Short mmCIF file of C-alpha atoms and ligand atoms in Angstrom, two decimals:
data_model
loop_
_atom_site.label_atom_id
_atom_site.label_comp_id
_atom_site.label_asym_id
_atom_site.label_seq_id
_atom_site.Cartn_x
_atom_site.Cartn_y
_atom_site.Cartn_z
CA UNK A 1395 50.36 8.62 -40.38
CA UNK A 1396 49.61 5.97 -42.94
CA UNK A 1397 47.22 3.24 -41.08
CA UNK A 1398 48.02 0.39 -42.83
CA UNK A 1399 49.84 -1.22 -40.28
CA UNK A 1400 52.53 -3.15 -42.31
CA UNK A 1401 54.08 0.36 -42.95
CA UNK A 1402 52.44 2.98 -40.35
CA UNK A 1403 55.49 4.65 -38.93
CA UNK A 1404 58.41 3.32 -40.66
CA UNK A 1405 58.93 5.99 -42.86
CA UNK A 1406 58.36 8.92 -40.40
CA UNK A 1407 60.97 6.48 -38.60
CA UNK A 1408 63.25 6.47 -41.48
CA UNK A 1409 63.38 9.88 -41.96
CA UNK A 1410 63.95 10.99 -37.99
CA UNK A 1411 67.32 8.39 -37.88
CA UNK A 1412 68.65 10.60 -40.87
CA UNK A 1413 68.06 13.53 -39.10
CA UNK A 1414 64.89 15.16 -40.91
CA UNK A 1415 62.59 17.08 -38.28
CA UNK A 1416 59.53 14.94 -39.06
CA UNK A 1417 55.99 16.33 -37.47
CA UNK A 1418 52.97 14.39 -37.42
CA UNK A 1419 49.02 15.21 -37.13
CA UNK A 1420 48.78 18.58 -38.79
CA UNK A 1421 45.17 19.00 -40.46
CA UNK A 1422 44.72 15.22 -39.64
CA UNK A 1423 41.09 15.30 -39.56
CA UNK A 1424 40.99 16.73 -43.56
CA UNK A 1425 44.11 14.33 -44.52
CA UNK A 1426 41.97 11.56 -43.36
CA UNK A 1427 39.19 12.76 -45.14
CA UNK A 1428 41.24 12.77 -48.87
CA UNK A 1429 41.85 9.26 -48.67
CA UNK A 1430 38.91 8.30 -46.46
CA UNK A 1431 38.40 4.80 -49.00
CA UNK A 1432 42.16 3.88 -48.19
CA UNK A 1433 42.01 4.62 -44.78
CA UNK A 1434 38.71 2.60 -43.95
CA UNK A 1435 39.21 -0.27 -46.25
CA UNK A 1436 42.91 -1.05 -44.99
CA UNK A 1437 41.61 -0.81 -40.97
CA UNK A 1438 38.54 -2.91 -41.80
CA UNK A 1439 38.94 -4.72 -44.82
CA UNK A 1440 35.56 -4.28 -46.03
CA UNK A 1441 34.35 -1.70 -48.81
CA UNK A 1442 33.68 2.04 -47.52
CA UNK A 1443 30.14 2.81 -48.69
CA UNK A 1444 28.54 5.63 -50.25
CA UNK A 1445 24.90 5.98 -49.70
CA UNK A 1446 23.21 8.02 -52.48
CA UNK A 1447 20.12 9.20 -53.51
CA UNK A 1448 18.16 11.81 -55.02
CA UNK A 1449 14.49 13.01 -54.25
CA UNK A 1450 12.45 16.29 -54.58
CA UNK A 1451 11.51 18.53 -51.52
CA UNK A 1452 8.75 16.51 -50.19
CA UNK A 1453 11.07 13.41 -50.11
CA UNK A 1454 10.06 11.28 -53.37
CA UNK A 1455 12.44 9.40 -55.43
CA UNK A 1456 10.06 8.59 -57.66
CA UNK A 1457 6.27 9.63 -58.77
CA UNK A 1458 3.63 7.45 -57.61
CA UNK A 1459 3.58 5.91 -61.00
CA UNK A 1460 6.94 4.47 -60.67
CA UNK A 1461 8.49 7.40 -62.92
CA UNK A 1462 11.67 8.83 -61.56
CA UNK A 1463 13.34 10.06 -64.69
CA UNK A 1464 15.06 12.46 -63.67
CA UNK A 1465 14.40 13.56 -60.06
CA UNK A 1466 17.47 16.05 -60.32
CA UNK A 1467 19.04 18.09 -63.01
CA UNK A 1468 22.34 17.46 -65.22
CA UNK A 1469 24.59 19.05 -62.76
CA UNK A 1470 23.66 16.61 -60.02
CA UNK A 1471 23.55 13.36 -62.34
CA UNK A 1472 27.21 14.65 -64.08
CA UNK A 1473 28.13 14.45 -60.47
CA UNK A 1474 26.95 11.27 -59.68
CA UNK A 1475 28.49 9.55 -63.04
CA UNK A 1476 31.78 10.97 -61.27
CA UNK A 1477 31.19 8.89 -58.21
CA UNK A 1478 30.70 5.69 -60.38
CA UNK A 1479 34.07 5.98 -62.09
CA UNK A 1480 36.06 6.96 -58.30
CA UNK A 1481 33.94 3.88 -56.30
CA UNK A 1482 34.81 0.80 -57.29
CA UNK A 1483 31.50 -0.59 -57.20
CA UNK A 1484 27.93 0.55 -57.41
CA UNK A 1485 24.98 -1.61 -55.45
CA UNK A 1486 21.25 -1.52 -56.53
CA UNK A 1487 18.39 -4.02 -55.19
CA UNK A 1488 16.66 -6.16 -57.38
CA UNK A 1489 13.72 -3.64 -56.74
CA UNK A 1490 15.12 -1.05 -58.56
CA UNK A 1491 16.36 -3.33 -61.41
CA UNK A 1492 12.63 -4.60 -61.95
CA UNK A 1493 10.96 -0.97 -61.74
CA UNK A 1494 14.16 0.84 -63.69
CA UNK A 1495 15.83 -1.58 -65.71
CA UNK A 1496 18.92 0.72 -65.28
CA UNK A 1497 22.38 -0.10 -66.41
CA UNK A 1498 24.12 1.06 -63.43
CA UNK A 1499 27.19 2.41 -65.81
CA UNK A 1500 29.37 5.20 -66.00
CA UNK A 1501 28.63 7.51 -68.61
CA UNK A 1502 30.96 10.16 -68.55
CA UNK A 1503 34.02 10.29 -71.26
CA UNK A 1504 36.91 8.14 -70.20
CA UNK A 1505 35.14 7.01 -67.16
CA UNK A 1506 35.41 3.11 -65.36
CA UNK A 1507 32.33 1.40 -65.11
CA UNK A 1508 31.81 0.70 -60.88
CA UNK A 1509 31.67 -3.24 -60.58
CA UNK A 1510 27.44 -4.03 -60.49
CA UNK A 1511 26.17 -5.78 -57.50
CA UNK A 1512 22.62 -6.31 -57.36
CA UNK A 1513 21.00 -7.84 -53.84
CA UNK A 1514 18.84 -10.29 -55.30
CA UNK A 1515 17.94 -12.84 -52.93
CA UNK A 1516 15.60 -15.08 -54.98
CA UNK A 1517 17.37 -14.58 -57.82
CA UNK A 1518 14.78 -12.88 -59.57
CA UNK A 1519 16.54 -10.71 -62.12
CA UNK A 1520 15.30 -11.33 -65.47
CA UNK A 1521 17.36 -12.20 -68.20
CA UNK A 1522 16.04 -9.60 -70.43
CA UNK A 1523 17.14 -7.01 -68.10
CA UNK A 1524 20.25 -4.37 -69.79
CA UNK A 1525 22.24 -5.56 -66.29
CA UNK A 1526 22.40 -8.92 -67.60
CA UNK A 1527 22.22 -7.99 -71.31
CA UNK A 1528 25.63 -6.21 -70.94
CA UNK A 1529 27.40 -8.36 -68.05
CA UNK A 1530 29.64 -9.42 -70.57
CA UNK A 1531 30.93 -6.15 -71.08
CA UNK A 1532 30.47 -4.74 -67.24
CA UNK A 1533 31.96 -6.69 -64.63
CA UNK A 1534 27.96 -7.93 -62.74
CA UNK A 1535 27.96 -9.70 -59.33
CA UNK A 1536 24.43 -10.73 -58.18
CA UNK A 1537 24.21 -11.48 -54.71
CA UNK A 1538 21.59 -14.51 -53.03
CA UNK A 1539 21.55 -16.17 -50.48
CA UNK A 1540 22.50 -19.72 -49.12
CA UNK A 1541 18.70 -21.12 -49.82
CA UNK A 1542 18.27 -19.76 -52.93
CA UNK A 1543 21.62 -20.93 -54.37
CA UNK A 1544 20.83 -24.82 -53.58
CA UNK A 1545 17.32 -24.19 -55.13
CA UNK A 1546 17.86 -22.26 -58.38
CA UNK A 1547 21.10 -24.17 -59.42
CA UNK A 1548 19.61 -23.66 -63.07
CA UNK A 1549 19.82 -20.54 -63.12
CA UNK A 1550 22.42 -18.85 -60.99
CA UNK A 1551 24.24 -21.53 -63.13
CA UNK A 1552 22.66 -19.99 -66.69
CA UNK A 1553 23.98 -16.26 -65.02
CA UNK A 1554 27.41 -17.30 -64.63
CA UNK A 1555 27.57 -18.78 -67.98
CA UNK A 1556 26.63 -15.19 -68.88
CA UNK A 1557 29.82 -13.79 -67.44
CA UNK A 1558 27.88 -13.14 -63.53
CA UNK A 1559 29.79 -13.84 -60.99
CA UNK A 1560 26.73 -15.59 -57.80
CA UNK A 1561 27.74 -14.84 -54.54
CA UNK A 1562 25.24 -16.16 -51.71
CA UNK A 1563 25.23 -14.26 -48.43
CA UNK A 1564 23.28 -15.38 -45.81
CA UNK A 1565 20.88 -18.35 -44.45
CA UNK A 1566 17.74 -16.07 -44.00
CA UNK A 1567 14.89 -14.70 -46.08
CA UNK A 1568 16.82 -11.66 -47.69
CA UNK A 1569 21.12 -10.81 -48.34
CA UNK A 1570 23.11 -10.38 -45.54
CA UNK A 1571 24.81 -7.03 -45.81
CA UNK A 1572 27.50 -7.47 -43.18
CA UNK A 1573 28.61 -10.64 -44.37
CA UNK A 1574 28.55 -9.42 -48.12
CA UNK A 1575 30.85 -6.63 -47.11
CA UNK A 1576 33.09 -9.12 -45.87
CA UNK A 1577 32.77 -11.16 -48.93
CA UNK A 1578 33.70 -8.21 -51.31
CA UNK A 1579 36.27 -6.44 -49.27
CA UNK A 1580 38.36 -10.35 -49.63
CA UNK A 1581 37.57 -9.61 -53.45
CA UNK A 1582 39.12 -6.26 -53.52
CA UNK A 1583 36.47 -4.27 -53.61
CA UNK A 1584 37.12 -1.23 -51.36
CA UNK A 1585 34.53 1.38 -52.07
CA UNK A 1586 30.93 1.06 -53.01
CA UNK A 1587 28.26 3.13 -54.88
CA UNK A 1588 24.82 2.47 -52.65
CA UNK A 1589 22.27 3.24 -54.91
CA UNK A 1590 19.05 2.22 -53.21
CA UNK A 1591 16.37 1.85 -53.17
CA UNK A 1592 14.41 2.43 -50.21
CA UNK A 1593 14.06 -1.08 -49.44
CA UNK A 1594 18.20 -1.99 -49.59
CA UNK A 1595 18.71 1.96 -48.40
CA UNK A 1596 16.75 0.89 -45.38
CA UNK A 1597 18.56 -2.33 -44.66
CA UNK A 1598 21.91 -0.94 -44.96
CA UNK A 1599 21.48 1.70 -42.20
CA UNK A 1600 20.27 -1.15 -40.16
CA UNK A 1601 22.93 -3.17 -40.43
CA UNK A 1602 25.35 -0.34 -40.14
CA UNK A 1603 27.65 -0.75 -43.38
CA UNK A 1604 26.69 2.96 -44.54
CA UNK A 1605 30.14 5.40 -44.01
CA UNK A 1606 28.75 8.64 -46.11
CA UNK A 1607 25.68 10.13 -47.40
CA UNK A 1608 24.81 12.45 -50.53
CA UNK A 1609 21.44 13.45 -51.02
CA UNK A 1610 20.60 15.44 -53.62
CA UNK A 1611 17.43 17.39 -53.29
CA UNK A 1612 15.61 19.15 -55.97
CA UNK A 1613 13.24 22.04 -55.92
CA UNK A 1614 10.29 19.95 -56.56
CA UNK A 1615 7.12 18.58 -55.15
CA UNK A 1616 5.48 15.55 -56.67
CA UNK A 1617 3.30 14.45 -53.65
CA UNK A 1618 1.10 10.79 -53.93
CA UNK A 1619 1.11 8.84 -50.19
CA UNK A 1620 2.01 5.61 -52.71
CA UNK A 1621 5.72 7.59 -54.23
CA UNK A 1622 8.58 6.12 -53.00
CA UNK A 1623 10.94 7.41 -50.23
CA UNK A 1624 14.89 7.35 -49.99
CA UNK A 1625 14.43 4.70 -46.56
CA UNK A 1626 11.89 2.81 -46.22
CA UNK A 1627 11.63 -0.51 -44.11
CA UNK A 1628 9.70 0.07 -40.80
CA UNK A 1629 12.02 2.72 -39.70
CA UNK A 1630 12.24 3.63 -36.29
CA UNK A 1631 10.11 4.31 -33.58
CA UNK A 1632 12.27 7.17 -31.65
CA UNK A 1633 13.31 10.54 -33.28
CA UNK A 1634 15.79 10.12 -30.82
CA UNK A 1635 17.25 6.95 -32.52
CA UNK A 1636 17.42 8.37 -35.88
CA UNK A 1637 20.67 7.98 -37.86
CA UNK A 1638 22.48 11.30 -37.16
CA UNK A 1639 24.79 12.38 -39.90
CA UNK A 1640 28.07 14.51 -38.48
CA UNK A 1641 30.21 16.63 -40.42
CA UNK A 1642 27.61 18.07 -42.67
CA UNK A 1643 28.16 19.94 -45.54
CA UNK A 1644 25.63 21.53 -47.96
CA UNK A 1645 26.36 22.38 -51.46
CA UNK A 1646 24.21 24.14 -54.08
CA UNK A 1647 24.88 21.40 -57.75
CA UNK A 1648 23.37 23.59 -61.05
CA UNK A 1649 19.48 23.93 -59.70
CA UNK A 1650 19.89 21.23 -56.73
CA UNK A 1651 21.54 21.21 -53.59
CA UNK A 1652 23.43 18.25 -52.09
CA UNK A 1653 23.61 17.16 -48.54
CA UNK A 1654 26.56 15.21 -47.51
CA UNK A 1655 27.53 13.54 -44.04
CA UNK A 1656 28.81 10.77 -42.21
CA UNK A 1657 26.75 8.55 -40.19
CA UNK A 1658 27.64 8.36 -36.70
CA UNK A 1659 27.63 4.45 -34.88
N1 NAP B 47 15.96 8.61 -56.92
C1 NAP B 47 16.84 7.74 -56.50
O1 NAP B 47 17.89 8.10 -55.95
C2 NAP B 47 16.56 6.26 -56.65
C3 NAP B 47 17.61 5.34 -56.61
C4 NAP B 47 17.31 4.00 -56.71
C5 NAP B 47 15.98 3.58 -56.82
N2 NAP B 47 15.00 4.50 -56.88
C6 NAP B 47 13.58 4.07 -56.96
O2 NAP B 47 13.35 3.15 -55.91
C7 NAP B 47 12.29 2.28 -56.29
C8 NAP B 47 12.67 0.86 -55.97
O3 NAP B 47 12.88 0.76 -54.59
P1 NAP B 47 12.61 -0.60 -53.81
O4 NAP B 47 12.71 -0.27 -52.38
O5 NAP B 47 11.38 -1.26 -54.35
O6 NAP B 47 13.81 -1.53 -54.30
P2 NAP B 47 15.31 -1.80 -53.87
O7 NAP B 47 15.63 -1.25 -52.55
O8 NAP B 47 16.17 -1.46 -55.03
O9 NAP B 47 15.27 -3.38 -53.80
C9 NAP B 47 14.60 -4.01 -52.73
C10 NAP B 47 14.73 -5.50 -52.87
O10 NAP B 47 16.11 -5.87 -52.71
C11 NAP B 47 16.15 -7.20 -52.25
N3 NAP B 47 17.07 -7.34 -51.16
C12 NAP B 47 18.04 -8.28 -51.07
N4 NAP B 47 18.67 -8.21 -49.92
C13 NAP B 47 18.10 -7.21 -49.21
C14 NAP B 47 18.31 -6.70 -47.92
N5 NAP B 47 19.26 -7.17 -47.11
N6 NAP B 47 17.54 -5.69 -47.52
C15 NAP B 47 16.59 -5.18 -48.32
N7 NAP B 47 16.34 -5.62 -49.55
C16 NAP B 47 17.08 -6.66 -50.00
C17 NAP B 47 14.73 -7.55 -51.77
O11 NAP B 47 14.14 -8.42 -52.72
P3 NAP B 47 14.40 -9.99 -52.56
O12 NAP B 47 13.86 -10.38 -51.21
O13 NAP B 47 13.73 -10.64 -53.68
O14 NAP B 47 15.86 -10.13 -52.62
C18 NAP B 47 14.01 -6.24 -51.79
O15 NAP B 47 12.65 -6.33 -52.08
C19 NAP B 47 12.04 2.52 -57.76
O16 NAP B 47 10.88 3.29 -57.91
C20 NAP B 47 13.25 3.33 -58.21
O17 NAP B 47 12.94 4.23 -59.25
C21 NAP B 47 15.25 5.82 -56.81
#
């Protein structure tokens, strides 16, 4: 059954007045699951979001040194290009802009670049950076918050004139996740890309926005107490109040394996 209500039911209805033996619910669980975007975004009217990250079997996503190209092989990263052109839009905190400088595209032939949205709250991202160097080309939103936008008018004003679309989220010290959902599901934005890092990774489990999970392990150890993790924050105290994925599958990509799930709230 199609669970946008403006049409769930009239066409099964439809097609039982002109006599058509209609039956509902087979292999629901994996129809749900092929249009799992559609399904999520028309109930909730925010964007369904992808969590994904890659790190090496002692849990790095990056050397000590900041280094972290690559962490997985071309298999896995041809893989993850593929998710930027099917999500409409990829996330990244201003963390990872500053220590990568990435360009967040989609570089596979034919492929849509996702929609950028950085989580910047102090509006920090430097003008030098390729995400701002190309937002002319790329559609770029970076995200403040409420404080930030009445005190660096200048510049979130210099950004736009760029071709940046500034959205503020939030009163407090960092973005508010929930309320930027809310704020880019009402711009169309149904799916997004969450491409860490541990800081915003962190967050977003916290705030419960996260619907699915790759990780994408590789068969290497880098070590260094100082390398960065997938989550970070303070984490949680429990083992028993860990996020627990459900549904898990585990694939083997070229030399790395993948590890998808859902979170369960
Ligand atoms: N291997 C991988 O899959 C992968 C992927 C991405 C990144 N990385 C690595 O991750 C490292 C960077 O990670 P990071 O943790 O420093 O940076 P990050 O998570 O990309 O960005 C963190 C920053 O985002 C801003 N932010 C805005 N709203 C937030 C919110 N609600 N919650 C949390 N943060 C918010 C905060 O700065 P403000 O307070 O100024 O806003 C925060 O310091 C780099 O070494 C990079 O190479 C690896």
């Amino acid at each position: 059954m199609d669970s946008n209500p403006l049409v769930a039911g009239k066409g099964v209805q439809i097609l039982r007045e002109h006599g058509i033996e209609v039956e509902t619910g087979i292999l629901e669980a994996e129809c749900l699951k092929l249009n799992e975007v559609f399904y999520h975004y028309i109930k909730e009217k925010t964007p369904f979001v992808v969590m994904k990250y890659a790190m090496t079997l002692d849990g790095k996503i990056a050397c000590a040194t900041g280094d972290s190209k690559w962490v997985t092989g071309e298999a896995a990263r041809k893989q993850v290009h593929e998710m930027r052109n099917r999500y409409k839009g990829i996330m990244a905190g201003i963390g990872t802009v500053l220590a990568d400088d990435p360009l967040l595209n989609c570089r596979i032939p034919g492929g849509v670049d996702p929609i950028r949205i950085i989580c910047d709250s102090k509006l920090r991202i430097p003008v030098d950076s390729q995400i701002v160097k190309t937002a002319q080309e790329i559609q770029t939103i970076v995200v403040c918050t409420q404080d930030t936008l009445e005190h660096e008018g200048k510049k979130a004003q210099m950004l736009n004139d760029i071709g940046i679309q500034i959205i503020a989220a939030g009163a407090g010290e960092s973005v508010d996740l929930k309320e930027l959902m809310v704020l880019l599901g009402a711009q169309g934005i149904d799916s997004i890309l969450l491409e860490g890092g541990g800081t915003l990774n962190a967050s977003a489990l916290k705030a419960g926005i996260v619907n699915k999970v790759y990780a994408y392990i590789a068969g290497k150890l880098v070590g260094g107490q100082d390398a960065r993790s997938p989550v970070e924050g303070n984490g949680i105290e429990k083992m028993r109040d860990a996020v627990q994925l459900s549904e898990i599958t585990i694939d083997k990509v070229g030399e790395d394996i993948c590890i998808c799930g859902y979170p369960i709230s």
